[in-house]
PDB file of C-alpha atoms in Angstrom:
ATOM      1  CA  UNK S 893    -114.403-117.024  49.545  1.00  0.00           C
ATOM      2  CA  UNK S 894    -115.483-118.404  46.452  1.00  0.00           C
ATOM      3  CA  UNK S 895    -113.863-121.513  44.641  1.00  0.00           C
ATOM      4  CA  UNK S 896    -113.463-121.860  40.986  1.00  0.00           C
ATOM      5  CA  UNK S 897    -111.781-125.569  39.599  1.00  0.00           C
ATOM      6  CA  UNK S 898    -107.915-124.876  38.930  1.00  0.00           C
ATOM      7  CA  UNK S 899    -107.697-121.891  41.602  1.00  0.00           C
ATOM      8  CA  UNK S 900    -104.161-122.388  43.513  1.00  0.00           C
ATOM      9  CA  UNK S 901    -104.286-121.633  47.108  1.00  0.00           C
ATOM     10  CA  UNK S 902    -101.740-119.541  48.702  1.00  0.00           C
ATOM     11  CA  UNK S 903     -98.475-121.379  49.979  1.00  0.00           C
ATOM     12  CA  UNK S 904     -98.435-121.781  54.070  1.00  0.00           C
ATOM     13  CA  UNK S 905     -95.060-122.807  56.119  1.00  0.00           C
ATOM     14  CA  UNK S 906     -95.303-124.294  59.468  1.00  0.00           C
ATOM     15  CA  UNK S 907     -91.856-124.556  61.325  1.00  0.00           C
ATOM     16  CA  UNK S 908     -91.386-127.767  63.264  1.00  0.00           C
ATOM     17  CA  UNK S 909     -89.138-127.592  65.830  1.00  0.00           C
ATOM     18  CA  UNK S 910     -87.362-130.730  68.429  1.00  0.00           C
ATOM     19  CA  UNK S 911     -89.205-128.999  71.157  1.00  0.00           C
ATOM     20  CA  UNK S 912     -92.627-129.043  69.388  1.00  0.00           C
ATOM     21  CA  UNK S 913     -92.450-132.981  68.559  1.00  0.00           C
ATOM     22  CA  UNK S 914     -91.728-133.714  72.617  1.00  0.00           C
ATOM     23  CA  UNK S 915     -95.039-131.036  73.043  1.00  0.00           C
ATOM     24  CA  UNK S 916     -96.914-133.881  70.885  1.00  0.00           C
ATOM     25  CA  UNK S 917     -95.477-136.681  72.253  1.00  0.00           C
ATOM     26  CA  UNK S 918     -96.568-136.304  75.642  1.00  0.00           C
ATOM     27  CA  UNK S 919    -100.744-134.405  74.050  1.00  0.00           C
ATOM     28  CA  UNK S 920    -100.628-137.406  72.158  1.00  0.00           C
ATOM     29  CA  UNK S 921     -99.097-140.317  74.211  1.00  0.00           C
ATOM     30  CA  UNK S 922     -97.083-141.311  71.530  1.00  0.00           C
ATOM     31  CA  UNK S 923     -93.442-141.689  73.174  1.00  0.00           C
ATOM     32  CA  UNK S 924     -91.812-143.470  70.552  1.00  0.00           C
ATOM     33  CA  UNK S 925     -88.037-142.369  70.546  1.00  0.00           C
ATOM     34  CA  UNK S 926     -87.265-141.950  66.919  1.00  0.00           C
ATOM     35  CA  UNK S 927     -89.398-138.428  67.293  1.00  0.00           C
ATOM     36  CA  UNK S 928     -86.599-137.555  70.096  1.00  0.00           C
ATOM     37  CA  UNK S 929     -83.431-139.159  70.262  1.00  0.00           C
ATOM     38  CA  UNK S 930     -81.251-139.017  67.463  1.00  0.00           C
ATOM     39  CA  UNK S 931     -79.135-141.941  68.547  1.00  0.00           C
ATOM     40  CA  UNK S 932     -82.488-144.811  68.598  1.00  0.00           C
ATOM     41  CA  UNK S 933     -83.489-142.922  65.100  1.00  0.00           C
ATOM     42  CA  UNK S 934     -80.456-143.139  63.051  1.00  0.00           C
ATOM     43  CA  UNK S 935     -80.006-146.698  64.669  1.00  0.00           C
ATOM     44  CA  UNK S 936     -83.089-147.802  62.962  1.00  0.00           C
ATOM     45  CA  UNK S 937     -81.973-145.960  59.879  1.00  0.00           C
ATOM     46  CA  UNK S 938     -83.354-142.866  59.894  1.00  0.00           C
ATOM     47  CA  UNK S 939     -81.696-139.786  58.524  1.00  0.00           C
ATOM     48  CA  UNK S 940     -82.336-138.444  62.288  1.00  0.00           C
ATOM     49  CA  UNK S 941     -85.229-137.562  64.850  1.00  0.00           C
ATOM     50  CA  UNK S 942     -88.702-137.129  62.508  1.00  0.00           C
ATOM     51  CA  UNK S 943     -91.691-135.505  63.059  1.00  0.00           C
ATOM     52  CA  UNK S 944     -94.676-137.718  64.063  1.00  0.00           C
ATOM     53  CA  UNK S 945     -97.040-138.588  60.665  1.00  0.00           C
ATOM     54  CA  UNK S 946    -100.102-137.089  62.487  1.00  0.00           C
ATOM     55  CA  UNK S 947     -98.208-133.712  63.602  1.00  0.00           C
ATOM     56  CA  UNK S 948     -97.631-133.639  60.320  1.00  0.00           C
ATOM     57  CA  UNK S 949    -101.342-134.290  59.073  1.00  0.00           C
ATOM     58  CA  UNK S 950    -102.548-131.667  61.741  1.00  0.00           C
ATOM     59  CA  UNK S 951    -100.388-129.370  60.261  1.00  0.00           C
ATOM     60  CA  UNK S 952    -102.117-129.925  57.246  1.00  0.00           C
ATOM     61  CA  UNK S 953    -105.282-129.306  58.519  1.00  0.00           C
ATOM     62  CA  UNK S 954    -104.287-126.014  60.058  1.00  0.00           C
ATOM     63  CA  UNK S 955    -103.699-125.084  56.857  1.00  0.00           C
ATOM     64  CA  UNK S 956    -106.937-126.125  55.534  1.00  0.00           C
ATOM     65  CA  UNK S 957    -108.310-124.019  58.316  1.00  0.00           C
ATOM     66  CA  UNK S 958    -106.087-121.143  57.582  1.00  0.00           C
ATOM     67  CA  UNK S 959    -107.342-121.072  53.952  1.00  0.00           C
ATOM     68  CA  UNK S 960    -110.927-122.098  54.242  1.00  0.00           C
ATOM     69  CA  UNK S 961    -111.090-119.546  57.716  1.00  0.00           C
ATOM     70  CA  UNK S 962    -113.617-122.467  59.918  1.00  0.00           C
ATOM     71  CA  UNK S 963    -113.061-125.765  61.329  1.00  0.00           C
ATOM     72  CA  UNK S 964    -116.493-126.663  60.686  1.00  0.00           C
ATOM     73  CA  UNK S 965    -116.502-126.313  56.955  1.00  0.00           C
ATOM     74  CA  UNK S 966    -113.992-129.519  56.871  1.00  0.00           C
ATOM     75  CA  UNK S 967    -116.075-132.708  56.306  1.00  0.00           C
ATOM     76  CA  UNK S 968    -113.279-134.897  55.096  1.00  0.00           C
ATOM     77  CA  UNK S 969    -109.355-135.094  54.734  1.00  0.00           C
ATOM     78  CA  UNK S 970    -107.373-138.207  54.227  1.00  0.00           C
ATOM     79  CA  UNK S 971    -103.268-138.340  53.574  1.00  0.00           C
ATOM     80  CA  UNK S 972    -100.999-140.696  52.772  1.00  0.00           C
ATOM     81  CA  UNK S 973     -97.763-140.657  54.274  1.00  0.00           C
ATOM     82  CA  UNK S 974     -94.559-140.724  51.634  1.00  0.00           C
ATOM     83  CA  UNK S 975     -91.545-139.640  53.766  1.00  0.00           C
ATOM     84  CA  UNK S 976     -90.604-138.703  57.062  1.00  0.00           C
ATOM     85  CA  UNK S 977     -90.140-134.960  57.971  1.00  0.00           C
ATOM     86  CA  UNK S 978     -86.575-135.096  59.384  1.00  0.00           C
ATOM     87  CA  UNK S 979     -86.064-132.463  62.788  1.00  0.00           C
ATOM     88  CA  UNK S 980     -83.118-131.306  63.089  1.00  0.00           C
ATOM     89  CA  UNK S 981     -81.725-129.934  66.831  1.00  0.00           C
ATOM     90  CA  UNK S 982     -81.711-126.473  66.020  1.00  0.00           C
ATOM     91  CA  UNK S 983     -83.923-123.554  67.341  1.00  0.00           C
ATOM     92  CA  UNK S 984     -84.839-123.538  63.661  1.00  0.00           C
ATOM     93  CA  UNK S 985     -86.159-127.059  63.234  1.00  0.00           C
ATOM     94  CA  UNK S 986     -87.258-127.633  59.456  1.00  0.00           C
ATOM     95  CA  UNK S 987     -90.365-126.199  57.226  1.00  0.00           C
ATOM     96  CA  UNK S 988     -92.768-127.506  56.186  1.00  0.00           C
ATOM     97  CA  UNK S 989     -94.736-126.169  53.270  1.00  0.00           C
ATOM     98  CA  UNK S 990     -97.673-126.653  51.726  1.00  0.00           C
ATOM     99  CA  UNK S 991     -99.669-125.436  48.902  1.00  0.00           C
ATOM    100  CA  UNK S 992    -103.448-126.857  47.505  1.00  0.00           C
ATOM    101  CA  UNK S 993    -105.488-126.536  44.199  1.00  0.00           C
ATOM    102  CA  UNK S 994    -109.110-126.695  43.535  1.00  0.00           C
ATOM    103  CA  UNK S 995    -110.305-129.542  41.354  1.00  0.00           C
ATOM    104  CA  UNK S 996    -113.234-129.850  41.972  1.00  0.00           C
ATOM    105  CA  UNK S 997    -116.568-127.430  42.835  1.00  0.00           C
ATOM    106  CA  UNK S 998    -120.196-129.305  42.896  1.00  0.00           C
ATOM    107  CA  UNK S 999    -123.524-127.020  42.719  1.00  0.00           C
ATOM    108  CA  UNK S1000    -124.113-128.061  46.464  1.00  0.00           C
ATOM    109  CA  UNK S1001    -120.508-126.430  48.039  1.00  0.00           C
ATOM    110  CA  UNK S1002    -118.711-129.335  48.091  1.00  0.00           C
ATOM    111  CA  UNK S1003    -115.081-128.078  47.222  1.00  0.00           C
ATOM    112  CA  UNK S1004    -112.169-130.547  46.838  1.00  0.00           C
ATOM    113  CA  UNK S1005    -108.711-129.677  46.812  1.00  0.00           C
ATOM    114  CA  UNK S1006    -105.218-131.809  46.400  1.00  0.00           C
ATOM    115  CA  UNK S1007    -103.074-130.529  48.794  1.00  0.00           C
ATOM    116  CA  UNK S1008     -99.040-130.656  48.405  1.00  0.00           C
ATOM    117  CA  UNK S1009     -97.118-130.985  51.627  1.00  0.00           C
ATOM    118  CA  UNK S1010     -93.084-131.203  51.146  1.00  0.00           C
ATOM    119  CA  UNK S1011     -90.115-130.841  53.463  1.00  0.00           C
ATOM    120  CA  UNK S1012     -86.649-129.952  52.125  1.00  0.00           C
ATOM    121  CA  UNK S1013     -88.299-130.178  48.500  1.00  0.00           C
ATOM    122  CA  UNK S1014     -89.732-133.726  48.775  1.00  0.00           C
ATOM    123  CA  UNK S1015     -93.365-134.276  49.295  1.00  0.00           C
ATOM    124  CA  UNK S1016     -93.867-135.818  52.462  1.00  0.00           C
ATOM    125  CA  UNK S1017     -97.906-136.150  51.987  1.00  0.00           C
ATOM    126  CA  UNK S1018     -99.733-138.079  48.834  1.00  0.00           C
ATOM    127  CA  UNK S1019    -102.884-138.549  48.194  1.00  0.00           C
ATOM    128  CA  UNK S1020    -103.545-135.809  50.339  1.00  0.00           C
ATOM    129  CA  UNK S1021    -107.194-134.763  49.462  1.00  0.00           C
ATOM    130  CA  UNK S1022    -109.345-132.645  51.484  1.00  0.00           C
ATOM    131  CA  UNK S1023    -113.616-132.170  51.383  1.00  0.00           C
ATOM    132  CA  UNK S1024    -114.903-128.611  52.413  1.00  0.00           C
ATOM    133  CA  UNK S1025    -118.573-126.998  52.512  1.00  0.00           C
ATOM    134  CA  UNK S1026    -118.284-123.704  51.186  1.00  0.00           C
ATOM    135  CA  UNK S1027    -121.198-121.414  52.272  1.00  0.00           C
TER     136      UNK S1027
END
């Protein structure tokens, strides 16, 4: 595929699901309860159980993958986390979306793109830039 500057990427959704963040939990080590019990959350004032920050980042990295069709042609993607992606106990879970514009092509490949992550309508992600080699 060939980027152009100002080209929108098709929209992605990834549902997240109660049983997904204990799958990460125990791939990633990170056992904190606030990603699985909804009474230590809300106790430390959460609006419930949330998703880890880096399931969240991997998510947006599958979609990177998804649009740009390789791993390998990744060489850099950085986020900043804004707000926590809320789980609720449902088969449903929540959605997370995500959508990414060009804004930048070099003569040697390099493509940039700002990609938009938000949950429930609020942006979860900022700064969320992302480096890729196009062939």
């Amino acid at each position: 595929m060939a980027y152009e500057t100002g080209q929108q990427l098709p929209s992605q959704t990834f549902r997240v699901t109660r049983a997904d963040l204990v799958r990460y939990a125990g791939a990633s080590g990170d056992l904190n309860p606030i990603h699985w019990s909804e009474r230590t959350a809300v106790g430390v004032g959460l609006p419930g159980v949330i998703a880890h920050g880096m399931y969240t980042m991997a998510l947006a990295g599958r979609a990177v993958t998804n649009w740009v069709g390789r791993a390998d042609a990744v060489l850099d993607i950085g986020v900043r986390f804004t707000r926590p992606v809320p789980v609720p106990d449902t088969d449903e879970g929540t959605a997370v979306d995500f959508t990414a514009v060009i804004k930048s092509v070099t003569a040697e490949g390099l493509v940039t793109f700002d990609l938009t992550a938000t949950c429930g309508g609020e942006k979860v992600l900022a700064q969320a830039r992302v480096v890729i080699r196009q062939d």
